[in-house]
Amino acid sequence: MDSTVQQRGSWQVAAFRLDGRLFGVDIRDVKEVNAEVALTRIYHAPRHICGYMNIRGQIHLVVDLRTEFGFEPGAVCSTSRVVIFKNTIDEPFGVLVDSVENIVTLTEEKIVDRREGEALIDSAIQDKRKSKNGLCVGVYPMEKELMLLLDAKSIIAN
Amino acid sequence: MPEISLLDEFLSESREHLAQVEKDFMALEKGGSATDPEVLNRIFRAMHTVKGSSGFFNLKSIGGLAHVMETVLDRMREHIVLPTPEVLDTLLSGVDRLNAMLADIGSSNAQNTAELEKKILQCLQQQKDSGHEVAKIKISMEQPWTVSEIDWEKIPKGHYLYRLDYDLNIVDTKHHLEPIALLEYLQKMGLVHDGYILVSQESDPVLYQLLFSTVLEPDLMSAASHPDAAKIVLIPIPEKQLATKPTEEKESVLIVSNPLEHKATESDSLKVKVDILDRLMQLAGELVLVRNQQLMLTEQDESMDRGITQRLDLVTSALQETIMRTRMQPIGNVFGRFTRVVRDLGRKLGKNIVLETEGNEVELDKNILDALVDPLTHIIRNSCDHGIEDPAARKELGKAAEGKINLRAYHEGGQIHVDISDDGNGISRAAIRQKVLEKGLKTKDALAGMSDAELVSLILLPGFSTANEVSEVSGRGVGMDVVKTSVESLGGIIEIESEEGRGTTMHLRLPLTLAIIPCMVVEVLGQRFAIPQIDLVELVCLYDDDVLERVECAGAREVFRLRDSLLTLIRLEEILNRNEIFDEDVRRQITEKWRNQRQAQVNEFKKSQQNGEASRCSLNFAVLKVGTSRFGLIIDRIIGTEEIVVKPMHRAVKDLGIYSGATVLGDGSVAMILDVLGISRHSAIRLEGEQKVDAKLDAKPGTTQSIGTRRKLLLFDNGRQEQLAVPMEKIKRIEHVQMDKVEHIGTREFLVVDQQSTRLLRLDQYLEIASSEERKEMYLLLPNKYRQPYGILISNVLDVGEFDCQLDHRSYRGAGVEGTLLIKDRMTLLLDPAALMGMAEPSELEEVYG
């Protein structure tokens, strides 16, 4: 993702919200967004794992990004969505988000690199460790707020 | 080296060819000279193909061996060599060697096959010795190819035609060339059109005659062709042949010259990569779900055309079924090879054995089929070696001289059954007993209590082998336990039936496929879980009073008296809700919590019953097996059985021990597949083998003092120091008691148990042991067969299990104690409850066990 940031003038992200804050992942890593959230809990699994979900015969692991970032786990509601990533990223998995926004086209020059935007990232998420481990790759200033850019590959790896 | 994938193709093709060759050899042996000549032709073609393709990969040893075999086969086609058992033995050993070399293709060239090749060539010799149409070998003729026989069309324009007579012995010793290398050498200079290996008298040279054409002139030829080893004869080419047949036709001639080859490559099957099949399978699964959605839509919307939906339904089902079938292979593929095994073993052992197969068409998943070869081989070897008697012995017994082994496969109850039966002498029960005692696998007492079936199944124990001597065929110390393990690893079951003197039948039950397993779907905490049927022994549902009465608490565990055994119960709900592996405290908490809940539940039930309401309380558990031990898994609800497709766990949750995978259930929801071993580990309850409460010992308490045997003991502690035990059969049950409910009458203490005042016995008052730890909650051991209600007060139950009872009567003497023994490296006092009660109330002693 870092490389694409440098190579292209602009790229597109799928934007979504967690605890009111805006996040984005590279649209090319996303397979689909699923509105039907039917989870099977995996007892004994770490806290940030919501469970398993069947999407057209394939079992996907669903990660709760809220707990991942230190927010309190929120209940699944009508705006909740599961963002499913492509199978090239990892074994089949997706993330549970509070709601999805539109696709946003970013201008490359405006992206604040992770290292420079550290303070911004720290202010945006509770669990400070998560900002350091490569999950957040940058910050993008939108008109009214900041968007944290995430690297899909690092979600499960961490 | 050509591409690896090409080599793979060569390997798998060659193996198939050789498998067919082996089968055909069997047919040939059976049919003798009446065999369809096509069989021999097929063998020849297969061998030719192996030879040809091996040349392409520069596999010299394989090519060389195949060539020699081809030579003999060619002679066989001409009826010069006959397919006698000896000749077939030799050729089959050639097939084996080829298979071996194919298995280790990298080092095949380093293998020396000269010895075997010589042996194979001797087939030609033997045949001659036996006086069979020797004259037909063209050795006596000056020229093996008469001019009319030579296919002039094949000889390119401008070539000279030679007949080269090589002495293979000289070629080998002087030039260190194997025949195939010699051929390669010649091929560089020209074309080898035909070749014969001729063996004449015993001491004569092995002559290799080649029809060879080259552009080299005679004088150059003699220099180039190892003149000391060869005799060169120039064969004049008729002028008109050269004039009329232009060389341009060479290619078409080549094809025509090999019409048989062409036929051999035709096939009605296709090789497909397994991962493509897997993908297809997955897509079919997705289609099924789409269909389900469509079906639901159609249900809701009356206006929709049902016809199309129904067809979609049918086609989808058919598609899924067909794709499943791609992985299935007929079991005949495996059965086929045993004809050879049995034949070889029969010959080796001097027995006359035939193999009959039934149900060759029954299909099994390829993986299972592959894994089945070894166990089946083992069983069949056993039958040949230990089962079937010598012909003489059989005659004496009035049996047919020919021993029979029957392999039968059939479908039943969603499983594949494979029966391997022989009409040999069966399994000797006496031999089993002797062996088991000899090896200390079981005690005499244990043996005495066994049913015949149990006795026979002892041969499946590790380290068991009844063959007196280690023979080449079977009995290498690894025994039937390996068979059992491999069958079980496939999710199968093995059963043995054997009638002494009449024969043995091994009965295997196997799942159709590994990817799809039958499961029991259960519900806990509102979520469904799958338990593989293979781990399930039985389901138990308790109702009403039984819930309270038949589930007991023994220390920090709930137990259930299932027939004669004590079954430890584990609550799935608690397992799921606690991430950490249980410890003693957690188990105690759980046991306590549920004891109270059960009580409340039953009270509720009783109350509603009194009020005339029709309410019931129930408790469901599944009896599961882990190796030889069992436990009961308490669940909320039993949903039913379902065939499920096992999907592996995601990388991030793979380490969770309690699951073996996940699956999509029929309604599209995901269910976890429980790992029975993982669950028992998580509960950290040590499961002994089946904890049998021996009814016989119970009835005759006086005889229980058998020394040096294993007994069921309840292990507990009282004070801080001693470890104590009582024999299980002397205990009716264990009761959890609240010490604040104790009532005092004089020096005596009483508690109400089962609506009866029960007197408490404190061990430290009667034995020289430390006084008990005073706790709020303690346990009461209620002895068996005692009219007056007594209970022995203890502070903690440690374990229930079978222990070695090497009683020591010297270290502790005293009334109420049977003796001391070592359990888990601790000295343990074995108590005699009856004697203890006698000490408490001497006058009541007579009533004990009265």
mmCIF file of C-alpha atoms in Angstrom, chain B residues 481-730:
data_model
loop_
_atom_site.group_PDB
_atom_site.id
_atom_site.type_symbol
_atom_site.label_atom_id
_atom_site.label_comp_id
_atom_site.label_asym_id
_atom_site.label_seq_id
_atom_site.Cartn_x
_atom_site.Cartn_y
_atom_site.Cartn_z
ATOM 1 C CA ASP B 481 -2.597 -52.708 16.362
ATOM 2 C CA VAL B 482 -1.050 -50.907 13.412
ATOM 3 C CA VAL B 483 -3.980 -52.026 11.303
ATOM 4 C CA LYS B 484 -6.367 -50.838 13.959
ATOM 5 C CA THR B 485 -4.642 -47.477 14.254
ATOM 6 C CA SER B 486 -4.640 -46.847 10.538
ATOM 7 C CA VAL B 487 -8.258 -47.910 10.120
ATOM 8 C CA GLU B 488 -9.253 -45.658 12.993
ATOM 9 C CA SER B 489 -7.279 -42.752 11.639
ATOM 10 C CA LEU B 490 -9.503 -43.018 8.576
ATOM 11 C CA GLY B 491 -12.514 -42.741 10.834
ATOM 12 C CA GLY B 492 -13.185 -46.431 10.490
ATOM 13 C CA ILE B 493 -13.796 -49.354 12.801
ATOM 14 C CA ILE B 494 -12.389 -52.870 12.785
ATOM 15 C CA GLU B 495 -14.190 -55.912 14.147
ATOM 16 C CA ILE B 496 -13.066 -59.501 14.240
ATOM 17 C CA GLU B 497 -15.082 -62.665 14.058
ATOM 18 C CA SER B 498 -13.239 -65.908 14.285
ATOM 19 C CA GLU B 499 -14.322 -69.462 14.664
ATOM 20 C CA GLU B 500 -11.578 -71.853 15.637
ATOM 21 C CA GLY B 501 -10.962 -74.320 12.860
ATOM 22 C CA ARG B 502 -13.379 -72.600 10.532
ATOM 23 C CA GLY B 503 -11.827 -69.290 9.629
ATOM 24 C CA THR B 504 -11.575 -65.636 10.465
ATOM 25 C CA THR B 505 -13.430 -62.590 9.211
ATOM 26 C CA MET B 506 -12.102 -59.087 9.658
ATOM 27 C CA HIS B 507 -14.824 -56.554 9.270
ATOM 28 C CA LEU B 508 -13.880 -52.987 8.395
ATOM 29 C CA ARG B 509 -16.347 -50.128 8.405
ATOM 30 C CA LEU B 510 -15.208 -46.982 6.682
ATOM 31 C CA PRO B 511 -16.660 -43.585 5.892
ATOM 32 C CA LEU B 512 -17.283 -42.839 2.212
ATOM 33 C CA THR B 513 -15.015 -39.868 2.240
ATOM 34 C CA LEU B 514 -12.777 -37.974 4.584
ATOM 35 C CA ALA B 515 -14.031 -34.561 3.611
ATOM 36 C CA ILE B 516 -17.592 -35.381 4.572
ATOM 37 C CA ILE B 517 -18.210 -36.892 7.969
ATOM 38 C CA PRO B 518 -21.416 -37.827 9.729
ATOM 39 C CA CYS B 519 -21.884 -35.704 12.823
ATOM 40 C CA MET B 520 -24.270 -35.315 15.703
ATOM 41 C CA VAL B 521 -25.406 -31.710 15.841
ATOM 42 C CA VAL B 522 -26.088 -30.443 19.342
ATOM 43 C CA GLU B 523 -27.030 -27.110 20.850
ATOM 44 C CA VAL B 524 -25.405 -25.320 23.751
ATOM 45 C CA LEU B 525 -25.832 -21.660 24.704
ATOM 46 C CA GLY B 526 -28.130 -21.231 21.716
ATOM 47 C CA GLN B 527 -25.400 -22.173 19.292
ATOM 48 C CA ARG B 528 -25.006 -25.379 17.380
ATOM 49 C CA PHE B 529 -21.962 -27.640 17.472
ATOM 50 C CA ALA B 530 -21.063 -30.766 15.568
ATOM 51 C CA ILE B 531 -19.648 -33.863 17.258
ATOM 52 C CA PRO B 532 -18.166 -36.427 14.852
ATOM 53 C CA GLN B 533 -20.156 -39.651 15.016
ATOM 54 C CA ILE B 534 -16.934 -41.575 15.243
ATOM 55 C CA ASP B 535 -16.300 -40.147 18.718
ATOM 56 C CA LEU B 536 -19.833 -40.756 19.886
ATOM 57 C CA VAL B 537 -20.710 -43.864 21.858
ATOM 58 C CA GLU B 538 -24.267 -43.096 22.885
ATOM 59 C CA LEU B 539 -26.652 -40.366 23.886
ATOM 60 C CA VAL B 540 -28.222 -40.338 27.321
ATOM 61 C CA CYS B 541 -31.296 -38.329 28.261
ATOM 62 C CA LEU B 542 -32.260 -38.194 31.930
ATOM 63 C CA TYR B 543 -35.683 -37.046 33.029
ATOM 64 C CA ASP B 544 -37.159 -35.767 36.231
ATOM 65 C CA ASP B 545 -35.945 -37.529 39.368
ATOM 66 C CA ASP B 546 -33.110 -39.254 37.544
ATOM 67 C CA VAL B 547 -31.465 -35.909 36.947
ATOM 68 C CA LEU B 548 -30.907 -35.526 40.637
ATOM 69 C CA GLU B 549 -30.515 -39.091 41.665
ATOM 70 C CA ARG B 550 -28.291 -40.584 39.059
ATOM 71 C CA VAL B 551 -25.869 -37.730 38.651
ATOM 72 C CA GLU B 552 -23.558 -37.575 41.636
ATOM 73 C CA CYS B 553 -20.710 -35.417 42.716
ATOM 74 C CA ALA B 554 -17.406 -37.082 43.403
ATOM 75 C CA GLY B 555 -14.974 -34.468 44.543
ATOM 76 C CA ALA B 556 -14.662 -31.771 41.983
ATOM 77 C CA ARG B 557 -16.487 -33.638 39.286
ATOM 78 C CA GLU B 558 -19.918 -34.798 38.382
ATOM 79 C CA VAL B 559 -20.247 -38.469 37.643
ATOM 80 C CA PHE B 560 -22.975 -40.673 36.310
ATOM 81 C CA ARG B 561 -23.405 -44.344 36.998
ATOM 82 C CA LEU B 562 -23.865 -45.688 33.494
ATOM 83 C CA ARG B 563 -24.673 -49.364 33.795
ATOM 84 C CA ASP B 564 -21.640 -50.689 35.684
ATOM 85 C CA SER B 565 -19.325 -47.792 35.004
ATOM 86 C CA LEU B 566 -18.725 -44.445 36.540
ATOM 87 C CA LEU B 567 -18.769 -41.847 33.828
ATOM 88 C CA THR B 568 -17.223 -38.439 34.387
ATOM 89 C CA LEU B 569 -19.469 -35.660 33.140
ATOM 90 C CA ILE B 570 -18.151 -32.510 31.521
ATOM 91 C CA ARG B 571 -20.379 -29.542 30.813
ATOM 92 C CA LEU B 572 -19.807 -28.123 27.345
ATOM 93 C CA GLU B 573 -21.241 -24.817 28.480
ATOM 94 C CA GLU B 574 -18.526 -24.444 31.118
ATOM 95 C CA ILE B 575 -15.835 -25.542 28.699
ATOM 96 C CA LEU B 576 -16.930 -22.883 26.218
ATOM 97 C CA ASN B 577 -17.240 -20.117 28.764
ATOM 98 C CA ARG B 578 -13.818 -20.610 30.316
ATOM 99 C CA ASN B 579 -10.817 -19.904 28.160
ATOM 100 C CA GLU B 580 -8.317 -21.220 30.651
ATOM 101 C CA ILE B 581 -7.692 -24.901 31.167
ATOM 102 C CA PHE B 582 -9.567 -25.937 34.300
ATOM 103 C CA ASP B 583 -7.875 -26.414 37.613
ATOM 104 C CA GLU B 584 -9.101 -28.038 40.784
ATOM 105 C CA ASP B 585 -10.738 -24.837 42.043
ATOM 106 C CA VAL B 586 -12.591 -24.150 38.849
ATOM 107 C CA ARG B 587 -13.829 -27.711 38.702
ATOM 108 C CA ARG B 588 -15.007 -27.452 42.285
ATOM 109 C CA GLN B 589 -16.867 -24.226 41.530
ATOM 110 C CA ILE B 590 -18.502 -25.758 38.489
ATOM 111 C CA THR B 591 -19.520 -28.910 40.269
ATOM 112 C CA GLU B 592 -20.967 -26.913 43.140
ATOM 113 C CA LYS B 593 -22.837 -24.535 40.889
ATOM 114 C CA TRP B 594 -24.494 -27.288 38.954
ATOM 115 C CA ARG B 595 -25.240 -29.402 41.959
ATOM 116 C CA ASN B 596 -27.315 -26.541 43.281
ATOM 117 C CA GLN B 597 -28.886 -25.873 39.939
ATOM 118 C CA ARG B 598 -29.838 -29.465 39.495
ATOM 119 C CA GLN B 599 -31.415 -29.447 42.907
ATOM 120 C CA ALA B 600 -33.327 -26.284 42.111
ATOM 121 C CA GLN B 601 -34.416 -27.694 38.806
ATOM 122 C CA VAL B 602 -35.755 -30.835 40.372
ATOM 123 C CA ASN B 603 -37.468 -28.906 43.134
ATOM 124 C CA GLU B 604 -39.140 -26.759 40.539
ATOM 125 C CA PHE B 605 -40.220 -29.864 38.742
ATOM 126 C CA LYS B 606 -41.614 -31.434 41.869
ATOM 127 C CA LYS B 607 -43.466 -28.292 42.744
ATOM 128 C CA SER B 608 -45.079 -27.979 39.354
ATOM 129 C CA GLN B 609 -45.952 -31.628 39.454
ATOM 130 C CA GLN B 610 -47.711 -31.132 42.728
ATOM 131 C CA ASN B 611 -49.598 -28.291 41.146
ATOM 132 C CA GLY B 612 -50.625 -30.638 38.393
ATOM 133 C CA GLU B 613 -48.592 -28.874 35.728
ATOM 134 C CA ALA B 614 -47.000 -30.939 33.009
ATOM 135 C CA SER B 615 -43.457 -29.725 33.257
ATOM 136 C CA ARG B 616 -40.402 -31.888 32.949
ATOM 137 C CA CYS B 617 -36.789 -31.448 33.703
ATOM 138 C CA SER B 618 -34.151 -33.221 31.728
ATOM 139 C CA LEU B 619 -30.430 -33.578 31.292
ATOM 140 C CA ASN B 620 -28.831 -34.646 28.025
ATOM 141 C CA PHE B 621 -25.335 -35.844 27.553
ATOM 142 C CA ALA B 622 -23.355 -37.550 24.851
ATOM 143 C CA VAL B 623 -21.044 -40.373 25.869
ATOM 144 C CA LEU B 624 -17.811 -39.719 23.997
ATOM 145 C CA LYS B 625 -14.684 -41.787 23.732
ATOM 146 C CA VAL B 626 -11.115 -40.627 23.946
ATOM 147 C CA GLY B 627 -8.854 -43.543 23.212
ATOM 148 C CA THR B 628 -9.966 -46.193 25.655
ATOM 149 C CA SER B 629 -11.598 -43.886 28.162
ATOM 150 C CA ARG B 630 -14.977 -42.232 28.035
ATOM 151 C CA PHE B 631 -16.723 -39.197 29.373
ATOM 152 C CA GLY B 632 -20.144 -37.661 29.132
ATOM 153 C CA LEU B 633 -20.517 -34.231 27.557
ATOM 154 C CA ILE B 634 -23.538 -32.393 28.885
ATOM 155 C CA ILE B 635 -25.368 -30.389 26.240
ATOM 156 C CA ASP B 636 -28.587 -28.413 26.157
ATOM 157 C CA ARG B 637 -30.284 -30.009 23.216
ATOM 158 C CA ILE B 638 -29.727 -32.699 20.634
ATOM 159 C CA ILE B 639 -30.604 -31.467 17.150
ATOM 160 C CA GLY B 640 -29.888 -34.532 15.021
ATOM 161 C CA THR B 641 -27.371 -36.076 12.691
ATOM 162 C CA GLU B 642 -26.036 -34.372 9.630
ATOM 163 C CA GLU B 643 -23.398 -35.136 7.029
ATOM 164 C CA ILE B 644 -21.040 -32.227 7.113
ATOM 165 C CA VAL B 645 -18.170 -30.970 4.994
ATOM 166 C CA VAL B 646 -15.177 -30.300 7.212
ATOM 167 C CA LYS B 647 -13.431 -26.977 6.705
ATOM 168 C CA PRO B 648 -10.158 -26.250 8.441
ATOM 169 C CA MET B 649 -9.957 -23.533 11.076
ATOM 170 C CA HIS B 650 -8.702 -20.089 10.158
ATOM 171 C CA ARG B 651 -5.028 -19.454 10.837
ATOM 172 C CA ALA B 652 -5.832 -16.984 13.604
ATOM 173 C CA VAL B 653 -7.938 -19.446 15.599
ATOM 174 C CA LYS B 654 -6.219 -22.680 14.690
ATOM 175 C CA ASP B 655 -4.611 -23.116 18.087
ATOM 176 C CA LEU B 656 -7.900 -23.416 19.933
ATOM 177 C CA GLY B 657 -7.761 -26.998 21.123
ATOM 178 C CA ILE B 658 -11.449 -27.608 21.544
ATOM 179 C CA TYR B 659 -12.286 -27.446 17.841
ATOM 180 C CA SER B 660 -11.187 -29.687 15.016
ATOM 181 C CA GLY B 661 -12.724 -27.556 12.293
ATOM 182 C CA ALA B 662 -15.816 -25.735 11.193
ATOM 183 C CA THR B 663 -18.622 -26.495 8.828
ATOM 184 C CA VAL B 664 -21.567 -24.922 7.094
ATOM 185 C CA LEU B 665 -24.793 -26.562 8.178
ATOM 186 C CA GLY B 666 -27.731 -27.210 5.889
ATOM 187 C CA ASP B 667 -29.358 -23.883 6.703
ATOM 188 C CA GLY B 668 -26.208 -21.955 5.825
ATOM 189 C CA SER B 669 -25.051 -21.163 9.352
ATOM 190 C CA VAL B 670 -21.556 -21.977 10.534
ATOM 191 C CA ALA B 671 -21.075 -24.590 13.250
ATOM 192 C CA MET B 672 -17.891 -25.506 15.043
ATOM 193 C CA ILE B 673 -16.794 -29.137 15.023
ATOM 194 C CA LEU B 674 -15.786 -30.192 18.523
ATOM 195 C CA ASP B 675 -12.499 -31.918 19.207
ATOM 196 C CA VAL B 676 -13.326 -34.509 21.820
ATOM 197 C CA LEU B 677 -9.737 -34.988 22.949
ATOM 198 C CA GLY B 678 -9.284 -31.224 23.171
ATOM 199 C CA ILE B 679 -12.336 -30.896 25.373
ATOM 200 C CA SER B 680 -11.200 -33.595 27.768
ATOM 201 C CA ARG B 681 -7.822 -31.871 27.953
ATOM 202 C CA HIS B 682 -9.404 -28.526 28.618
ATOM 203 C CA SER B 683 -11.372 -29.970 31.497
ATOM 204 C CA ALA B 684 -8.069 -31.330 32.842
ATOM 205 C CA ILE B 685 -9.908 -34.303 34.275
ATOM 206 C CA ARG B 686 -7.756 -37.354 34.207
ATOM 207 C CA LEU B 687 -9.823 -40.046 32.572
ATOM 208 C CA GLU B 688 -8.963 -43.527 33.609
ATOM 209 C CA GLY B 689 -10.057 -46.395 31.465
ATOM 210 C CA GLU B 690 -13.658 -47.380 31.917
ATOM 211 C CA GLN B 691 -14.377 -47.187 35.573
ATOM 212 C CA LYS B 692 -16.233 -50.340 36.210
ATOM 213 C CA VAL B 693 -17.950 -50.846 39.474
ATOM 214 C CA ASP B 694 -17.633 -54.537 39.887
ATOM 215 C CA ALA B 695 -20.961 -55.975 40.887
ATOM 216 C CA LYS B 696 -19.539 -59.313 41.843
ATOM 217 C CA LEU B 697 -17.107 -57.900 44.358
ATOM 218 C CA ASP B 698 -19.885 -55.795 45.695
ATOM 219 C CA ALA B 699 -21.927 -58.819 46.597
ATOM 220 C CA LYS B 700 -19.150 -60.689 48.336
ATOM 221 C CA PRO B 701 -17.177 -58.157 50.302
ATOM 222 C CA GLY B 702 -15.163 -60.795 52.122
ATOM 223 C CA THR B 703 -13.298 -61.776 49.014
ATOM 224 C CA THR B 704 -12.197 -58.340 48.003
ATOM 225 C CA GLN B 705 -8.831 -58.589 49.628
ATOM 226 C CA SER B 706 -7.163 -59.953 46.553
ATOM 227 C CA ILE B 707 -3.637 -58.756 46.830
ATOM 228 C CA GLY B 708 -1.579 -57.470 43.971
ATOM 229 C CA THR B 709 -4.434 -56.841 41.593
ATOM 230 C CA ARG B 710 -5.939 -53.648 40.316
ATOM 231 C CA ARG B 711 -8.892 -52.291 42.175
ATOM 232 C CA LYS B 712 -11.220 -49.381 41.840
ATOM 233 C CA LEU B 713 -10.458 -46.969 44.604
ATOM 234 C CA LEU B 714 -11.745 -43.665 45.762
ATOM 235 C CA LEU B 715 -8.805 -41.528 46.688
ATOM 236 C CA PHE B 716 -9.304 -38.720 49.191
ATOM 237 C CA ASP B 717 -7.639 -36.744 51.896
ATOM 238 C CA ASN B 718 -8.849 -35.780 55.276
ATOM 239 C CA GLY B 719 -6.227 -34.021 57.326
ATOM 240 C CA ARG B 720 -3.276 -32.218 55.908
ATOM 241 C CA GLN B 721 -1.035 -35.248 55.960
ATOM 242 C CA GLU B 722 -2.407 -38.594 54.954
ATOM 243 C CA GLN B 723 -3.688 -39.742 51.620
ATOM 244 C CA LEU B 724 -6.519 -42.201 52.120
ATOM 245 C CA ALA B 725 -8.479 -44.564 49.951
ATOM 246 C CA VAL B 726 -11.510 -46.804 50.096
ATOM 247 C CA PRO B 727 -12.499 -49.511 47.640
ATOM 248 C CA MET B 728 -15.194 -48.130 45.360
ATOM 249 C CA GLU B 729 -17.393 -51.167 45.752
ATOM 250 C CA LYS B 730 -17.829 -50.430 49.447
#
